[in-house]
Amino acid sequence: MEHVYHTHTETFSQTEAWIDALEVVEANRTALEALFRKDFSQVLLIGCGSTYYLALSAAVLFQDITARFARAIPAGELWMNPNFATLNGNLRHKTLLIAISRSGSTTETVRAVEAFKALNGGAVLTLTNYPGQPLVQMADLALVIEKGKEQSVAQTRSFASIYVATTALALIAGNHQAQLSELRRLPELGKRLLMEYESLAQDWGENLGLDRFYFLGSGLRYGLACEASLKMKEMSLTHTEPFHFLEFRHGPKSMVTDTTAIVGLLSDSNRALEQRVLDEAEGLGAKVLGLAERDASISFDSGLPETLRGVLYLPVLQAMAYYRSLAKGLNPDQPRNLTAVVTLD
Ligand code: F1P
């Protein structure tokens, strides 16, 4: 019997965790509204690895939707420099800290929250997939999306579940509650993408003639490009890097060969500028794959606003990394040298 990898099960069942994410946010709506009414002048999002990339994308989303200053830093950076959150000790500028962690127990993230609280930096909201963990206990408000739990080391459905939650949170923070119902369409859309494009993900993943991957994304899609690149790196031990679209011309382009794959997470708003970068890379011999709302190799055809459909970029790219891992004879569930949680003394 063919071995069933957790990564496959988790990637292909992820839309159930998206539903859970929306339910958890809905169940905590009153508390969230109260939290976002508090006096704070910046939102700081932290995480490590995948969850840092999630924070990067969610910061753009928050700022776009709420018109409040939001930024992301790795949790380890905040742990080492907690004054950063309070703008060098100036507590007139209160911070809302959003700490993101699948496990809820990564040492850097726990230590960063401790340091932030010791400085009286502001309120703490945590987003995790496991109950009863330190980050859940330390929070002013903790959202736990248990359907996002996973056996694999590399995050797939956990990441996507928390990403869906942050999209809903940004709508609540920005007083756009009326748009929450639009998010309920995401799970069906995600399911369709996985069915429609699994064979494309497999073809690209199994193409071992490609020896390097670059993932390009701008705005909220940059953090998602980072995550897609990390999946490829962790699961398939491939040379891969993410870049902002227009940055690609400023050096990275010199790496393009005819064994290069370029994956473009295209926007609506800047599509023409982004497409030119892909066309230039193709002209240099790269194999190019575009993801976009419509008229692309992978088309969402979602009808959803650009800010709300970010999660749709993920499933097919996660599946591509999975298939490349298998094609290279690796175990996608257990990337080399990694553990699911980084615990420091
Ligand atoms: C974060 C994380 C993962 C990564 C690695 C180690 O954990 O960096 O993103 O894949 O396996 O842990 P968490 O804080 O989100 O649980």
Short mmCIF file of C-alpha atoms and ligand atoms in Angstrom, two decimals:
data_model
loop_
_atom_site.label_atom_id
_atom_site.label_comp_id
_atom_site.label_asym_id
_atom_site.label_seq_id
_atom_site.Cartn_x
_atom_site.Cartn_y
_atom_site.Cartn_z
CA MET A 1 0.00 0.00 0.00
CA GLU A 2 1.24 3.48 -0.84
CA HIS A 3 2.56 5.43 2.17
CA VAL A 4 0.33 8.39 3.07
CA TYR A 5 2.41 11.34 4.27
CA HIS A 6 1.02 13.69 6.91
CA THR A 7 2.02 16.62 4.72
CA HIS A 8 -0.33 15.39 1.99
CA THR A 9 -3.21 14.87 4.41
CA GLU A 10 -2.62 18.22 6.10
CA THR A 11 -2.27 20.20 2.85
CA PHE A 12 -5.31 18.62 1.25
CA SER A 13 -7.56 18.90 4.32
CA GLN A 14 -6.55 22.46 5.13
CA THR A 15 -9.80 24.12 4.17
CA GLU A 16 -11.46 22.47 7.20
CA ALA A 17 -8.96 24.36 9.34
CA TRP A 18 -9.85 27.58 7.47
CA ILE A 19 -13.48 27.04 8.51
CA ASP A 20 -12.34 26.48 12.10
CA ALA A 21 -10.33 29.72 11.94
CA LEU A 22 -13.40 31.71 10.93
CA GLU A 23 -15.48 30.06 13.66
CA VAL A 24 -12.88 30.80 16.34
CA VAL A 25 -12.73 34.46 15.30
CA GLU A 26 -16.53 34.66 15.26
CA ALA A 27 -16.76 33.09 18.73
CA ASN A 28 -14.35 35.72 20.07
CA ARG A 29 -15.77 38.66 18.16
CA THR A 30 -16.96 40.70 21.14
CA ALA A 31 -13.64 40.30 22.95
CA LEU A 32 -11.75 41.18 19.77
CA GLU A 33 -13.83 44.31 19.21
CA ALA A 34 -13.07 45.38 22.78
CA LEU A 35 -9.37 44.69 22.29
CA PHE A 36 -9.18 46.71 19.07
CA ARG A 37 -10.99 49.63 20.71
CA LYS A 38 -8.09 49.94 23.17
CA ASP A 39 -5.72 52.81 22.81
CA PHE A 40 -2.69 51.77 20.73
CA SER A 41 -0.82 53.48 17.96
CA GLN A 42 0.91 50.53 16.35
CA VAL A 43 0.36 46.84 15.77
CA LEU A 44 3.48 44.70 16.05
CA LEU A 45 3.32 41.14 14.74
CA ILE A 46 5.90 38.51 15.67
CA GLY A 47 6.63 34.88 14.86
CA CYS A 48 9.51 32.61 13.88
CA GLY A 49 10.15 30.96 10.51
CA SER A 50 6.79 30.32 8.87
CA THR A 51 4.94 32.31 11.48
CA TYR A 52 7.27 35.28 10.98
CA TYR A 53 6.42 35.18 7.27
CA LEU A 54 2.77 35.03 8.25
CA ALA A 55 3.35 38.11 10.39
CA LEU A 56 4.99 39.91 7.45
CA SER A 57 1.99 39.39 5.23
CA ALA A 58 -0.53 40.07 8.00
CA ALA A 59 1.17 43.37 8.87
CA VAL A 60 0.52 44.65 5.34
CA LEU A 61 -3.03 43.38 5.56
CA PHE A 62 -3.61 45.12 8.91
CA GLN A 63 -2.21 48.40 7.74
CA ASP A 64 -4.21 48.28 4.50
CA ILE A 65 -7.48 47.44 6.19
CA THR A 66 -7.22 49.40 9.45
CA ALA A 67 -5.13 52.43 8.37
CA ARG A 68 -3.12 51.95 11.60
CA PHE A 69 0.63 51.51 11.53
CA ALA A 70 1.53 47.79 11.55
CA ARG A 71 4.83 45.99 11.16
CA ALA A 72 6.34 42.56 11.63
CA ILE A 73 9.65 41.46 13.12
CA PRO A 74 11.02 38.03 13.99
CA ALA A 75 10.19 37.16 17.61
CA GLY A 76 13.88 36.67 18.35
CA GLU A 77 14.56 40.29 17.37
CA LEU A 78 11.96 41.54 19.84
CA TRP A 79 13.31 39.26 22.56
CA MET A 80 16.79 40.66 22.04
CA ASN A 81 15.60 44.30 21.69
CA PRO A 82 12.28 44.67 23.52
CA ASN A 83 12.58 48.46 23.60
CA PHE A 84 11.82 48.36 19.92
CA ALA A 85 8.14 47.68 20.70
CA THR A 86 7.79 50.63 23.01
CA LEU A 87 9.62 52.98 20.63
CA ASN A 88 12.61 53.10 22.96
CA GLY A 89 10.67 53.19 26.18
CA ASN A 90 8.18 55.84 25.08
CA LEU A 91 4.95 54.33 26.35
CA ARG A 92 2.78 57.10 24.99
CA HIS A 93 2.78 55.00 21.86
CA LYS A 94 1.11 51.82 23.08
CA THR A 95 1.55 48.71 21.01
CA LEU A 96 -0.84 45.87 20.29
CA LEU A 97 1.41 42.82 20.08
CA ILE A 98 0.15 39.93 17.97
CA ALA A 99 2.27 36.83 18.61
CA ILE A 100 1.83 34.00 16.12
CA SER A 101 3.00 30.43 16.70
CA ARG A 102 1.69 27.05 15.58
CA SER A 103 2.98 25.32 18.70
CA GLY A 104 2.38 28.19 21.13
CA SER A 105 5.67 27.32 22.77
CA THR A 106 8.61 28.46 20.60
CA THR A 107 11.16 29.88 23.04
CA GLU A 108 11.91 33.12 21.14
CA THR A 109 8.23 34.01 20.86
CA VAL A 110 7.54 33.22 24.52
CA ARG A 111 10.57 35.26 25.61
CA ALA A 112 9.60 38.16 23.35
CA VAL A 113 6.12 38.30 24.89
CA GLU A 114 7.62 38.12 28.40
CA ALA A 115 9.98 40.99 27.60
CA PHE A 116 7.17 43.04 26.06
CA LYS A 117 4.99 42.52 29.13
CA ALA A 118 7.85 43.37 31.48
CA LEU A 119 8.10 46.73 29.71
CA ASN A 120 4.34 47.21 29.97
CA GLY A 121 4.31 47.58 26.18
CA GLY A 122 0.56 47.07 25.70
CA ALA A 123 -1.99 44.31 25.05
CA VAL A 124 -1.04 40.85 23.76
CA LEU A 125 -3.10 38.80 21.32
CA THR A 126 -1.83 35.30 20.47
CA LEU A 127 -2.72 33.10 17.51
CA THR A 128 -1.82 29.44 17.85
CA ASN A 129 -3.01 25.93 17.01
CA TYR A 130 -2.46 24.17 20.36
CA PRO A 131 -4.39 24.89 23.58
CA GLY A 132 -2.79 25.06 27.01
CA GLN A 133 0.59 26.25 25.72
CA PRO A 134 2.61 29.09 27.26
CA LEU A 135 1.60 31.69 24.67
CA VAL A 136 -2.06 30.92 25.28
CA GLN A 137 -1.63 31.47 29.00
CA MET A 138 0.33 34.72 28.60
CA ALA A 139 -2.16 36.48 26.34
CA ASP A 140 -4.78 39.10 27.08
CA LEU A 141 -6.72 37.28 24.39
CA ALA A 142 -5.74 33.94 22.85
CA LEU A 143 -7.22 32.46 19.69
CA VAL A 144 -6.54 28.73 19.30
CA ILE A 145 -7.38 27.11 15.96
CA GLU A 146 -7.13 23.45 16.84
CA LYS A 147 -8.06 22.07 13.40
CA GLY A 148 -4.76 23.53 12.19
CA LYS A 149 -2.67 21.15 14.35
CA GLU A 150 -0.30 18.96 12.38
CA GLN A 151 2.15 16.05 12.56
CA SER A 152 4.53 17.36 9.91
CA VAL A 153 7.43 19.62 10.79
CA ALA A 154 6.81 21.99 7.87
CA GLN A 155 3.71 24.10 8.37
CA THR A 156 0.94 23.91 5.77
CA ARG A 157 -2.61 23.88 7.13
CA SER A 158 -1.55 25.50 10.40
CA PHE A 159 -0.11 28.46 8.50
CA ALA A 160 -3.13 28.82 6.25
CA SER A 161 -5.57 28.51 9.15
CA ILE A 162 -3.91 31.29 11.12
CA TYR A 163 -3.60 33.38 7.96
CA VAL A 164 -7.36 33.17 7.42
CA ALA A 165 -7.85 34.20 11.05
CA THR A 166 -5.62 37.26 10.63
CA THR A 167 -7.61 38.30 7.57
CA ALA A 168 -10.80 38.16 9.63
CA LEU A 169 -9.10 39.97 12.51
CA ALA A 170 -7.98 42.79 10.27
CA LEU A 171 -11.58 43.25 9.10
CA ILE A 172 -12.79 43.45 12.70
CA ALA A 173 -9.95 45.78 13.69
CA GLY A 174 -10.82 48.03 10.75
CA ASN A 175 -14.57 47.98 11.54
CA HIS A 176 -15.38 46.18 8.30
CA GLN A 177 -17.47 43.44 9.93
CA ALA A 178 -19.87 43.45 6.98
CA GLN A 179 -17.13 41.89 4.83
CA LEU A 180 -16.60 38.93 7.18
CA SER A 181 -19.24 36.93 5.33
CA GLU A 182 -17.16 37.15 2.14
CA LEU A 183 -14.42 35.14 3.87
CA ARG A 184 -16.78 32.20 4.24
CA ARG A 185 -16.32 31.60 0.51
CA LEU A 186 -12.58 30.96 0.92
CA PRO A 187 -12.77 27.26 1.95
CA GLU A 188 -14.76 26.24 -1.15
CA LEU A 189 -12.39 28.24 -3.35
CA GLY A 190 -9.35 26.64 -1.72
CA LYS A 191 -10.78 23.16 -2.19
CA ARG A 192 -11.42 23.80 -5.87
CA LEU A 193 -7.88 25.10 -6.40
CA LEU A 194 -6.41 21.96 -4.83
CA MET A 195 -8.53 19.73 -7.07
CA GLU A 196 -8.02 21.72 -10.23
CA TYR A 197 -4.28 22.28 -9.90
CA GLU A 198 -2.94 19.23 -8.06
CA SER A 199 -1.60 17.73 -11.29
CA LEU A 200 0.06 21.05 -12.22
CA ALA A 201 1.70 21.15 -8.76
CA GLN A 202 2.87 17.57 -9.29
CA ASP A 203 4.27 18.25 -12.80
CA TRP A 204 6.22 21.28 -11.57
CA GLY A 205 7.31 19.51 -8.39
CA GLU A 206 8.54 16.44 -10.27
CA ASN A 207 10.51 18.46 -12.80
CA LEU A 208 13.99 17.79 -11.45
CA GLY A 209 15.46 19.55 -14.49
CA LEU A 210 14.79 22.72 -12.47
CA ASP A 211 17.51 23.40 -9.91
CA ARG A 212 16.50 26.75 -8.37
CA PHE A 213 13.23 28.44 -7.53
CA TYR A 214 12.50 32.14 -7.00
CA PHE A 215 9.17 33.21 -5.56
CA LEU A 216 8.14 36.79 -6.27
CA GLY A 217 5.47 38.75 -4.43
CA SER A 218 4.77 42.35 -3.48
CA GLY A 219 2.68 43.91 -0.72
CA LEU A 220 0.93 41.25 1.35
CA ARG A 221 2.13 38.67 -1.18
CA TYR A 222 5.80 39.11 -0.18
CA GLY A 223 5.34 37.25 3.15
CA LEU A 224 3.43 34.56 1.25
CA ALA A 225 6.26 34.28 -1.30
CA CYS A 226 8.67 33.86 1.65
CA GLU A 227 6.51 31.06 3.01
CA ALA A 228 6.20 29.30 -0.37
CA SER A 229 9.98 29.50 -0.70
CA LEU A 230 10.50 28.13 2.83
CA LYS A 231 8.22 25.17 2.01
CA MET A 232 10.32 24.37 -1.03
CA LYS A 233 13.53 24.69 0.99
CA GLU A 234 12.39 22.64 4.01
CA MET A 235 10.60 19.85 2.21
CA SER A 236 12.72 19.48 -0.91
CA LEU A 237 16.16 20.89 0.02
CA THR A 238 16.13 23.04 -3.09
CA HIS A 239 17.98 26.31 -3.59
CA THR A 240 15.17 28.84 -3.39
CA GLU A 241 14.68 32.50 -2.45
CA PRO A 242 11.79 34.97 -2.25
CA PHE A 243 11.96 38.53 -3.57
CA HIS A 244 9.74 41.55 -3.96
CA PHE A 245 8.83 41.69 -7.65
CA LEU A 246 10.78 44.77 -8.69
CA GLU A 247 13.75 43.84 -6.49
CA PHE A 248 14.36 40.87 -8.75
CA ARG A 249 15.98 43.10 -11.36
CA HIS A 250 18.42 44.49 -8.79
CA GLY A 251 20.81 41.56 -8.66
CA PRO A 252 18.90 38.29 -8.31
CA LYS A 253 18.15 38.30 -12.03
CA SER A 254 21.81 37.44 -12.63
CA MET A 255 21.07 33.95 -11.29
CA VAL A 256 18.52 33.13 -14.02
CA THR A 257 19.40 30.13 -16.19
CA ASP A 258 17.34 27.73 -18.24
CA THR A 259 17.05 25.49 -15.16
CA THR A 260 15.39 28.27 -13.11
CA ALA A 261 11.76 28.35 -12.01
CA ILE A 262 10.15 31.71 -11.28
CA VAL A 263 6.84 31.65 -9.46
CA GLY A 264 4.98 34.97 -9.50
CA LEU A 265 2.31 35.74 -6.90
CA LEU A 266 0.63 38.36 -9.05
CA SER A 267 -1.57 41.20 -7.78
CA ASP A 268 -4.44 42.93 -9.50
CA SER A 269 -3.25 46.42 -8.69
CA ASN A 270 0.27 46.14 -10.13
CA ARG A 271 -0.11 43.22 -12.45
CA ALA A 272 1.38 44.83 -15.55
CA LEU A 273 4.56 45.91 -13.71
CA GLU A 274 4.90 42.46 -12.15
CA GLN A 275 4.22 40.59 -15.38
CA ARG A 276 7.09 42.43 -17.07
CA VAL A 277 9.49 40.97 -14.50
CA LEU A 278 8.20 37.48 -15.28
CA ASP A 279 8.42 38.08 -19.04
CA GLU A 280 12.01 39.26 -18.74
CA ALA A 281 12.95 36.16 -16.73
CA GLU A 282 11.25 33.98 -19.32
CA GLY A 283 13.22 35.75 -22.02
CA LEU A 284 16.39 34.71 -20.17
CA GLY A 285 15.30 31.06 -20.26
CA ALA A 286 13.45 30.66 -16.93
CA LYS A 287 10.31 28.56 -16.66
CA VAL A 288 7.60 30.85 -15.33
CA LEU A 289 4.45 30.15 -13.33
CA GLY A 290 1.96 32.88 -12.42
CA LEU A 291 -0.80 32.83 -9.81
CA ALA A 292 -3.49 35.49 -10.05
CA GLU A 293 -7.19 36.18 -9.81
CA ARG A 294 -7.64 35.47 -13.52
CA ASP A 295 -5.84 34.74 -16.81
CA ALA A 296 -2.85 33.04 -15.19
CA SER A 297 -1.39 29.51 -15.03
CA ILE A 298 -3.20 29.24 -11.69
CA SER A 299 -6.34 31.39 -11.62
CA PHE A 300 -8.42 31.89 -8.48
CA ASP A 301 -11.56 33.26 -10.18
CA SER A 302 -12.70 34.11 -6.67
CA GLY A 303 -14.46 37.42 -7.17
CA LEU A 304 -13.09 38.40 -3.74
CA PRO A 305 -11.26 41.67 -3.07
CA GLU A 306 -7.48 41.40 -3.37
CA THR A 307 -6.83 41.93 0.36
CA LEU A 308 -9.14 39.08 1.38
CA ARG A 309 -7.93 36.29 -0.88
CA GLY A 310 -4.24 36.04 0.07
CA VAL A 311 -4.58 32.53 1.47
CA LEU A 312 -5.47 31.24 -2.01
CA TYR A 313 -1.85 31.58 -3.14
CA LEU A 314 -0.75 28.91 -0.66
CA PRO A 315 -2.28 25.45 -1.26
CA VAL A 316 -0.97 24.73 -4.76
CA LEU A 317 2.53 25.97 -3.88
CA GLN A 318 2.57 23.83 -0.72
CA ALA A 319 1.55 20.84 -2.87
CA MET A 320 4.35 21.63 -5.34
CA ALA A 321 6.96 21.49 -2.55
CA TYR A 322 5.46 18.20 -1.35
CA TYR A 323 5.72 16.61 -4.80
CA ARG A 324 9.28 17.84 -5.29
CA SER A 325 10.22 16.32 -1.94
CA LEU A 326 8.83 12.94 -3.05
CA ALA A 327 10.51 13.22 -6.46
CA LYS A 328 13.86 13.74 -4.71
CA GLY A 329 13.28 10.67 -2.54
CA LEU A 330 12.95 12.74 0.66
CA ASN A 331 10.48 12.53 3.52
CA PRO A 332 8.31 15.69 3.30
CA ASP A 333 7.10 15.19 6.88
CA GLN A 334 10.57 15.34 8.36
CA PRO A 335 12.87 17.93 6.76
CA ARG A 336 16.58 17.51 7.37
CA ASN A 337 17.97 19.06 10.59
CA LEU A 338 14.60 20.51 11.71
CA THR A 339 12.30 20.02 14.67
CA ALA A 340 8.67 21.15 14.81
CA VAL A 341 9.42 23.48 17.69
CA VAL A 342 12.64 25.32 18.48
CA THR A 343 13.18 25.15 22.24
CA LEU A 344 16.16 26.95 23.75
CA ASP A 345 17.57 26.55 27.28
C1 F1P B 1 7.98 28.08 14.09
C2 F1P B 1 9.00 27.23 13.31
C3 F1P B 1 8.45 26.64 12.03
C4 F1P B 1 9.53 25.92 11.23
C5 F1P B 1 10.45 25.04 12.08
C6 F1P B 1 10.65 25.49 13.49
O1 F1P B 1 7.26 27.40 15.04
O2 F1P B 1 10.04 28.11 12.99
O3 F1P B 1 7.94 27.63 11.20
O4 F1P B 1 8.94 25.17 10.21
O5 F1P B 1 10.07 23.71 12.05
O6 F1P B 1 9.52 26.18 14.07
P1 F1P B 1 5.96 27.98 15.75
O7 F1P B 1 6.41 29.03 16.74
O8 F1P B 1 5.07 28.55 14.71
O9 F1P B 1 5.37 26.79 16.44
#
